Amino acid sequence: MSVLPDDLRELPRALAARGWEARVVATTGSTNDDARAWAATHAEGRLIVVADAQDHGRGRHGRAWSSPSGASLALSVVLRPALPPARLPVIALLAGLAARRAIAVRVPAVLLKWPNDVVVEAQDGLRKLAGVLVESSLSGTRVDHVVVGVGVNVARASFPPELEGRATSLAMLGAEGPALDRGALVIDLLEALEDELAVHLAHPGELPSRIAEHDALLGVEVAIDGQARGVADGIAEDGRLRVRTDTGAIVLAAAGEVTLTAARGRRSR
Ligand code: BTN
């Protein structure tokens, strides 16, 4: 087995000490695939897969997600939330809130872009720092488990042409030294995820206000692929995006591809 890089070497011990069953590997295809296969044969426990690099990392909408060695964080957690299937869309938002929180202690002004992205605002628009891919497994009408995959651009210094100008990394935003330690980032992210889940289960009605504090889309003109067009007006309790149309009506959009249609209308921060 290949040797783990320095910043991931102590992670298996740190995760075990916190009660996680962990696989921390140098390279794999996709940590989401590994976590899903593991969950299928291991019905209990808090499972996490972390990789230094993935060669078949997957993003939303069937896109590839690039995770080069030493430069990015790829992790997948298996959750067994006590939620009905209809409420599963909130899991991606809770994971996004957790990733945002863990990243925000390393670089300033980090926001959540519904439904799954952690971003910062640059002069020419939003740049993505991290993405979340949630894949659920149902047993009849019940949620058996959910795989929450998070990819973070940590020490990347550049991106391929198709991502140039749309992505950024902790290092590109000025983080250095311990702020780029991926082991510490995993621990912070897991603690934030468990906290967000617990708060949500105890107070589901607070989700809209928890997101509003960090909402990159609030007041922005958006189009959600074929579903809605208007000004983003926050998140509904079930995790859908509220969009105020030209007529003043509120349309609720389920997870989809968001296009920012104008810089006009963006709230001031
Ligand atoms: C997106 O923004 O499209 C979601 C990206 C999710 C990437 C992460 S990296 C860890 C996990 N394994 C994968 O194959 N994908 C997710």
mmCIF file of C-alpha atoms and ligand atoms in Angstrom:
data_model
loop_
_atom_site.group_PDB
_atom_site.id
_atom_site.type_symbol
_atom_site.label_atom_id
_atom_site.label_comp_id
_atom_site.label_asym_id
_atom_site.label_seq_id
_atom_site.Cartn_x
_atom_site.Cartn_y
_atom_site.Cartn_z
ATOM 1 C CA MET A 1 0.000 0.000 0.000
ATOM 2 C CA SER A 2 1.377 3.443 -0.850
ATOM 3 C CA VAL A 3 2.442 5.774 1.903
ATOM 4 C CA LEU A 4 0.060 8.522 2.983
ATOM 5 C CA PRO A 5 1.215 12.128 2.707
ATOM 6 C CA ASP A 6 2.255 13.807 5.972
ATOM 7 C CA ASP A 7 -0.989 15.694 6.552
ATOM 8 C CA LEU A 8 -3.117 12.514 6.333
ATOM 9 C CA ARG A 9 -0.803 10.145 8.205
ATOM 10 C CA GLU A 10 -2.248 10.720 11.703
ATOM 11 C CA LEU A 11 -5.838 10.901 10.476
ATOM 12 C CA PRO A 12 -6.786 7.192 10.912
ATOM 13 C CA ARG A 13 -5.800 7.400 14.600
ATOM 14 C CA ALA A 14 -7.594 10.741 15.112
ATOM 15 C CA LEU A 15 -10.766 9.386 13.492
ATOM 16 C CA ALA A 16 -10.674 6.136 15.483
ATOM 17 C CA ALA A 17 -10.297 8.155 18.697
ATOM 18 C CA ARG A 18 -13.526 9.957 17.764
ATOM 19 C CA GLY A 19 -15.398 6.701 17.107
ATOM 20 C CA TRP A 20 -15.211 6.644 13.307
ATOM 21 C CA GLU A 21 -14.420 3.513 11.296
ATOM 22 C CA ALA A 22 -12.091 5.005 8.746
ATOM 23 C CA ARG A 23 -10.340 4.069 5.532
ATOM 24 C CA VAL A 24 -7.705 6.634 4.654
ATOM 25 C CA VAL A 25 -6.051 5.769 1.342
ATOM 26 C CA ALA A 26 -3.430 7.266 -0.931
ATOM 27 C CA THR A 27 -5.488 6.844 -4.062
ATOM 28 C CA THR A 28 -8.807 5.413 -5.188
ATOM 29 C CA GLY A 29 -11.371 5.750 -7.960
ATOM 30 C CA SER A 30 -14.095 7.579 -6.053
ATOM 31 C CA THR A 31 -14.509 7.745 -2.276
ATOM 32 C CA ASN A 32 -18.293 7.862 -2.811
ATOM 33 C CA ASP A 33 -18.146 4.504 -4.621
ATOM 34 C CA ASP A 34 -15.945 3.047 -1.860
ATOM 35 C CA ALA A 35 -18.239 4.319 0.905
ATOM 36 C CA ARG A 36 -21.328 2.996 -0.859
ATOM 37 C CA ALA A 37 -19.787 -0.475 -1.284
ATOM 38 C CA TRP A 38 -18.624 -0.467 2.356
ATOM 39 C CA ALA A 39 -22.058 0.593 3.654
ATOM 40 C CA ALA A 40 -23.690 -2.248 1.708
ATOM 41 C CA THR A 41 -21.704 -4.855 3.662
ATOM 42 C CA HIS A 42 -21.435 -3.005 6.967
ATOM 43 C CA ALA A 43 -24.838 -1.994 8.229
ATOM 44 C CA GLU A 44 -23.715 -0.275 11.418
ATOM 45 C CA GLY A 45 -21.176 2.258 12.489
ATOM 46 C CA ARG A 46 -19.908 5.654 11.494
ATOM 47 C CA LEU A 47 -17.982 5.060 8.279
ATOM 48 C CA ILE A 48 -15.688 7.460 6.461
ATOM 49 C CA VAL A 49 -13.415 7.108 3.429
ATOM 50 C CA VAL A 50 -10.724 9.731 2.779
ATOM 51 C CA ALA A 51 -8.341 9.773 -0.191
ATOM 52 C CA ASP A 52 -5.275 11.804 -1.042
ATOM 53 C CA ALA A 53 -6.240 11.462 -4.723
ATOM 54 C CA GLN A 54 -9.103 10.063 -6.841
ATOM 55 C CA ASP A 55 -8.774 9.035 -10.463
ATOM 56 C CA HIS A 56 -12.531 8.741 -11.135
ATOM 57 C CA GLY A 57 -13.935 11.389 -8.798
ATOM 58 C CA ARG A 58 -17.553 12.195 -9.588
ATOM 59 C CA GLY A 59 -19.428 15.479 -9.380
ATOM 60 C CA ARG A 60 -23.100 16.333 -9.793
ATOM 61 C CA HIS A 61 -24.902 15.951 -13.121
ATOM 62 C CA GLY A 62 -22.510 13.170 -14.178
ATOM 63 C CA ARG A 63 -19.512 15.499 -14.305
ATOM 64 C CA ALA A 64 -15.980 14.440 -13.386
ATOM 65 C CA TRP A 65 -14.417 15.882 -10.215
ATOM 66 C CA SER A 66 -10.678 16.266 -10.248
ATOM 67 C CA SER A 67 -8.752 15.421 -7.046
ATOM 68 C CA PRO A 68 -5.001 15.541 -7.665
ATOM 69 C CA SER A 69 -2.649 14.153 -5.038
ATOM 70 C CA GLY A 70 -1.623 16.570 -2.292
ATOM 71 C CA ALA A 71 -3.845 19.353 -3.627
ATOM 72 C CA SER A 72 -7.421 18.471 -2.754
ATOM 73 C CA LEU A 73 -9.471 16.743 -0.105
ATOM 74 C CA ALA A 74 -11.826 13.909 -1.059
ATOM 75 C CA LEU A 75 -13.969 12.378 1.645
ATOM 76 C CA SER A 76 -17.193 10.401 1.859
ATOM 77 C CA VAL A 77 -19.190 9.745 4.997
ATOM 78 C CA VAL A 78 -21.976 7.218 5.471
ATOM 79 C CA LEU A 79 -24.925 8.633 7.405
ATOM 80 C CA ARG A 80 -28.073 6.879 8.563
ATOM 81 C CA PRO A 81 -30.264 9.894 9.260
ATOM 82 C CA ALA A 82 -33.682 9.504 10.871
ATOM 83 C CA LEU A 83 -35.353 11.364 8.030
ATOM 84 C CA PRO A 84 -38.066 10.371 5.548
ATOM 85 C CA PRO A 85 -36.923 10.227 1.875
ATOM 86 C CA ALA A 86 -38.787 13.471 1.093
ATOM 87 C CA ARG A 87 -36.490 15.354 3.445
ATOM 88 C CA LEU A 88 -33.225 14.018 1.991
ATOM 89 C CA PRO A 89 -32.506 17.197 -0.025
ATOM 90 C CA VAL A 90 -31.659 18.931 3.266
ATOM 91 C CA ILE A 91 -28.661 16.599 3.748
ATOM 92 C CA ALA A 92 -26.730 18.261 0.912
ATOM 93 C CA LEU A 93 -27.460 21.663 2.452
ATOM 94 C CA LEU A 94 -26.341 20.522 5.911
ATOM 95 C CA ALA A 95 -23.146 19.085 4.404
ATOM 96 C CA GLY A 96 -22.614 22.360 2.546
ATOM 97 C CA LEU A 97 -23.134 24.344 5.757
ATOM 98 C CA ALA A 98 -20.630 22.069 7.544
ATOM 99 C CA ALA A 99 -18.022 22.331 4.781
ATOM 100 C CA ARG A 100 -18.517 26.103 4.685
ATOM 101 C CA ARG A 101 -18.017 26.323 8.431
ATOM 102 C CA ALA A 102 -14.825 24.227 8.398
ATOM 103 C CA ILE A 103 -13.403 26.212 5.479
ATOM 104 C CA ALA A 104 -14.397 29.606 6.914
ATOM 105 C CA VAL A 105 -11.892 29.291 9.769
ATOM 106 C CA ARG A 106 -9.153 29.029 7.114
ATOM 107 C CA VAL A 107 -10.141 31.698 4.567
ATOM 108 C CA PRO A 108 -12.501 34.691 4.869
ATOM 109 C CA ALA A 109 -15.955 35.391 3.373
ATOM 110 C CA VAL A 110 -16.959 31.835 2.485
ATOM 111 C CA LEU A 111 -20.557 31.383 1.299
ATOM 112 C CA LEU A 112 -22.950 28.579 0.444
ATOM 113 C CA LYS A 113 -24.417 28.471 -3.058
ATOM 114 C CA TRP A 114 -27.607 26.426 -3.185
ATOM 115 C CA PRO A 115 -27.798 23.505 -3.518
ATOM 116 C CA ASN A 116 -24.287 22.067 -3.075
ATOM 117 C CA ASP A 117 -21.417 24.486 -3.528
ATOM 118 C CA VAL A 118 -19.103 26.316 -1.170
ATOM 119 C CA VAL A 119 -17.957 29.510 -2.880
ATOM 120 C CA VAL A 120 -16.298 32.875 -2.447
ATOM 121 C CA GLU A 121 -17.317 36.057 -4.205
ATOM 122 C CA ALA A 122 -14.673 37.348 -6.647
ATOM 123 C CA GLN A 123 -14.837 40.571 -8.690
ATOM 124 C CA ASP A 124 -16.062 38.640 -11.724
ATOM 125 C CA GLY A 125 -18.498 36.292 -9.973
ATOM 126 C CA LEU A 126 -18.587 33.306 -7.634
ATOM 127 C CA ARG A 127 -15.673 30.890 -7.449
ATOM 128 C CA LYS A 128 -16.091 27.361 -6.161
ATOM 129 C CA LEU A 129 -13.978 26.074 -3.285
ATOM 130 C CA ALA A 130 -15.832 22.850 -2.528
ATOM 131 C CA GLY A 131 -18.679 20.684 -3.784
ATOM 132 C CA VAL A 132 -20.983 18.106 -2.207
ATOM 133 C CA LEU A 133 -22.355 14.956 -3.834
ATOM 134 C CA VAL A 134 -25.056 13.127 -1.857
ATOM 135 C CA GLU A 135 -26.165 9.647 -2.938
ATOM 136 C CA SER A 136 -28.979 7.900 -1.083
ATOM 137 C CA SER A 137 -29.881 4.278 -0.686
ATOM 138 C CA LEU A 138 -33.503 3.475 0.147
ATOM 139 C CA SER A 139 -34.897 0.284 1.625
ATOM 140 C CA GLY A 140 -38.544 0.265 0.567
ATOM 141 C CA THR A 141 -39.906 3.626 1.656
ATOM 142 C CA ARG A 142 -37.222 4.083 4.307
ATOM 143 C CA VAL A 143 -33.789 5.687 4.054
ATOM 144 C CA ASP A 144 -31.196 2.958 4.595
ATOM 145 C CA HIS A 145 -28.138 5.172 4.324
ATOM 146 C CA VAL A 146 -26.810 8.259 2.623
ATOM 147 C CA VAL A 147 -23.294 8.747 1.263
ATOM 148 C CA VAL A 148 -22.169 12.348 1.636
ATOM 149 C CA GLY A 149 -19.141 13.100 -0.535
ATOM 150 C CA VAL A 150 -17.236 16.346 -0.137
ATOM 151 C CA GLY A 151 -14.435 17.575 -2.365
ATOM 152 C CA VAL A 152 -12.400 20.618 -1.299
ATOM 153 C CA ASN A 153 -9.823 22.465 -3.390
ATOM 154 C CA VAL A 154 -7.080 22.792 -0.790
ATOM 155 C CA ALA A 155 -3.566 23.448 -2.124
ATOM 156 C CA ARG A 156 -4.359 23.647 -5.846
ATOM 157 C CA ALA A 157 -2.405 26.378 -7.598
ATOM 158 C CA SER A 158 -4.208 26.123 -10.945
ATOM 159 C CA PHE A 159 -7.215 24.556 -12.664
ATOM 160 C CA PRO A 160 -7.829 23.097 -16.112
ATOM 161 C CA PRO A 161 -9.075 25.640 -18.707
ATOM 162 C CA GLU A 162 -12.749 24.661 -18.297
ATOM 163 C CA LEU A 163 -12.634 25.578 -14.568
ATOM 164 C CA GLU A 164 -10.357 28.616 -14.902
ATOM 165 C CA GLY A 165 -12.107 31.678 -13.453
ATOM 166 C CA ARG A 166 -14.842 29.547 -11.846
ATOM 167 C CA ALA A 167 -12.861 27.628 -9.204
ATOM 168 C CA THR A 168 -10.432 28.583 -6.483
ATOM 169 C CA SER A 169 -8.572 26.920 -3.618
ATOM 170 C CA LEU A 170 -7.686 27.639 0.011
ATOM 171 C CA ALA A 171 -4.078 28.243 -1.099
ATOM 172 C CA MET A 172 -5.112 30.613 -3.888
ATOM 173 C CA LEU A 173 -7.087 32.579 -1.281
ATOM 174 C CA GLY A 174 -3.982 32.955 0.902
ATOM 175 C CA ALA A 175 -4.198 30.007 3.310
ATOM 176 C CA GLU A 176 -0.837 28.495 4.193
ATOM 177 C CA GLY A 177 0.874 26.170 6.679
ATOM 178 C CA PRO A 178 -1.496 24.501 9.157
ATOM 179 C CA ALA A 179 -4.522 26.036 7.377
ATOM 180 C CA LEU A 180 -3.793 23.629 4.491
ATOM 181 C CA ASP A 181 -3.544 20.512 6.698
ATOM 182 C CA ARG A 182 -6.173 18.160 5.282
ATOM 183 C CA GLY A 183 -6.261 15.930 8.365
ATOM 184 C CA ALA A 184 -7.338 18.861 10.529
ATOM 185 C CA LEU A 185 -9.828 19.930 7.865
ATOM 186 C CA VAL A 186 -11.451 16.463 7.898
ATOM 187 C CA ILE A 187 -11.876 16.582 11.696
ATOM 188 C CA ASP A 188 -13.355 20.109 11.620
ATOM 189 C CA LEU A 189 -15.677 19.145 8.780
ATOM 190 C CA LEU A 190 -16.957 16.017 10.560
ATOM 191 C CA GLU A 191 -17.543 17.891 13.813
ATOM 192 C CA ALA A 192 -19.434 20.593 11.916
ATOM 193 C CA LEU A 193 -21.464 17.976 10.013
ATOM 194 C CA GLU A 194 -22.520 16.160 13.185
ATOM 195 C CA ASP A 195 -23.453 19.479 14.761
ATOM 196 C CA GLU A 196 -25.458 20.669 11.728
ATOM 197 C CA LEU A 197 -27.328 17.333 11.638
ATOM 198 C CA ALA A 198 -28.105 17.403 15.350
ATOM 199 C CA VAL A 199 -29.311 21.009 15.207
ATOM 200 C CA HIS A 200 -31.442 20.226 12.173
ATOM 201 C CA LEU A 201 -33.064 17.156 13.731
ATOM 202 C CA ALA A 202 -33.852 19.136 16.887
ATOM 203 C CA HIS A 203 -34.947 22.356 15.111
ATOM 204 C CA PRO A 204 -35.812 21.643 11.457
ATOM 205 C CA GLY A 205 -37.530 25.030 11.116
ATOM 206 C CA GLU A 206 -34.207 26.840 11.600
ATOM 207 C CA LEU A 207 -32.704 25.670 8.307
ATOM 208 C CA PRO A 208 -33.758 28.752 6.272
ATOM 209 C CA SER A 209 -32.265 31.212 8.769
ATOM 210 C CA ARG A 210 -29.064 29.177 9.221
ATOM 211 C CA ILE A 211 -28.520 29.274 5.471
ATOM 212 C CA ALA A 212 -29.581 32.913 5.038
ATOM 213 C CA GLU A 213 -26.532 34.049 7.012
ATOM 214 C CA HIS A 214 -24.215 32.630 4.328
ATOM 215 C CA ASP A 215 -26.419 32.514 1.223
ATOM 216 C CA ALA A 216 -24.440 33.435 -1.925
ATOM 217 C CA LEU A 217 -27.645 33.645 -3.980
ATOM 218 C CA LEU A 218 -29.850 35.793 -1.751
ATOM 219 C CA GLY A 219 -31.116 38.718 -3.865
ATOM 220 C CA VAL A 220 -29.352 37.485 -7.003
ATOM 221 C CA GLU A 221 -31.134 37.036 -10.354
ATOM 222 C CA VAL A 222 -31.100 33.343 -11.197
ATOM 223 C CA ALA A 223 -32.497 30.774 -13.592
ATOM 224 C CA ILE A 224 -32.908 27.204 -12.384
ATOM 225 C CA ASP A 225 -32.828 24.907 -15.428
ATOM 226 C CA GLY A 226 -36.366 25.113 -16.767
ATOM 227 C CA GLN A 227 -37.981 25.341 -13.320
ATOM 228 C CA ALA A 228 -37.861 28.990 -12.388
ATOM 229 C CA ARG A 229 -36.431 32.393 -13.241
ATOM 230 C CA GLY A 230 -36.347 35.420 -10.948
ATOM 231 C CA VAL A 231 -34.594 36.683 -7.823
ATOM 232 C CA ALA A 232 -33.398 34.132 -5.265
ATOM 233 C CA ASP A 233 -35.272 34.689 -2.017
ATOM 234 C CA GLY A 234 -33.727 32.198 0.413
ATOM 235 C CA ILE A 235 -34.346 28.550 1.144
ATOM 236 C CA ALA A 236 -37.630 26.880 2.123
ATOM 237 C CA GLU A 237 -37.782 24.568 5.132
ATOM 238 C CA ASP A 238 -37.674 21.499 2.866
ATOM 239 C CA GLY A 239 -34.433 22.664 1.222
ATOM 240 C CA ARG A 240 -35.932 24.001 -2.019
ATOM 241 C CA LEU A 241 -34.821 27.398 -3.342
ATOM 242 C CA ARG A 242 -37.394 30.212 -3.175
ATOM 243 C CA VAL A 243 -37.399 32.227 -6.397
ATOM 244 C CA ARG A 244 -39.425 35.456 -6.680
ATOM 245 C CA THR A 245 -40.616 35.787 -10.270
ATOM 246 C CA ASP A 246 -41.424 39.005 -12.187
ATOM 247 C CA THR A 247 -45.049 38.784 -11.041
ATOM 248 C CA GLY A 248 -43.975 38.651 -7.378
ATOM 249 C CA ALA A 249 -45.000 35.010 -7.000
ATOM 250 C CA ILE A 250 -42.683 32.619 -5.147
ATOM 251 C CA VAL A 251 -41.709 29.459 -7.045
ATOM 252 C CA LEU A 252 -39.937 26.635 -5.184
ATOM 253 C CA ALA A 253 -37.119 25.031 -7.178
ATOM 254 C CA ALA A 254 -35.844 21.537 -6.423
ATOM 255 C CA ALA A 255 -32.138 20.732 -6.864
ATOM 256 C CA GLY A 256 -30.991 21.894 -10.267
ATOM 257 C CA GLU A 257 -28.364 23.787 -12.183
ATOM 258 C CA VAL A 258 -28.325 27.463 -11.184
ATOM 259 C CA THR A 259 -27.357 30.143 -13.697
ATOM 260 C CA LEU A 260 -26.733 33.659 -12.440
ATOM 261 C CA THR A 261 -28.563 35.747 -15.026
ATOM 262 C CA ALA A 262 -27.303 39.197 -13.928
ATOM 263 C CA ALA A 263 -25.066 40.777 -11.331
ATOM 264 C CA ARG A 264 -27.907 43.284 -10.864
ATOM 265 C CA GLY A 265 -30.063 42.657 -7.825
ATOM 266 C CA ARG A 266 -27.269 41.144 -5.762
ATOM 267 C CA ARG A 267 -27.620 42.119 -2.117
ATOM 268 C CA SER A 268 -24.855 44.196 -0.632
ATOM 269 C CA ARG A 269 -22.767 42.613 2.086
HETATM 270 C C1 BTN B 1 -19.951 18.794 -7.333
HETATM 271 O O1 BTN B 1 -19.720 19.945 -6.996
HETATM 272 O O2 BTN B 1 -20.329 18.520 -8.492
HETATM 273 C C2 BTN B 1 -19.804 17.713 -6.313
HETATM 274 C C3 BTN B 1 -18.387 17.281 -6.191
HETATM 275 C C4 BTN B 1 -18.209 16.184 -5.156
HETATM 276 C C5 BTN B 1 -16.809 15.611 -5.176
HETATM 277 C C6 BTN B 1 -16.582 14.676 -4.034
HETATM 278 S S1 BTN B 1 -14.864 14.292 -3.832
HETATM 279 C C7 BTN B 1 -15.277 13.058 -2.681
HETATM 280 C C8 BTN B 1 -16.494 12.340 -3.218
HETATM 281 N N1 BTN B 1 -16.102 11.306 -4.158
HETATM 282 C C9 BTN B 1 -16.542 11.564 -5.400
HETATM 283 O O3 BTN B 1 -16.345 10.830 -6.389
HETATM 284 N N2 BTN B 1 -17.209 12.713 -5.415
HETATM 285 C C10 BTN B 1 -17.277 13.322 -4.101
#
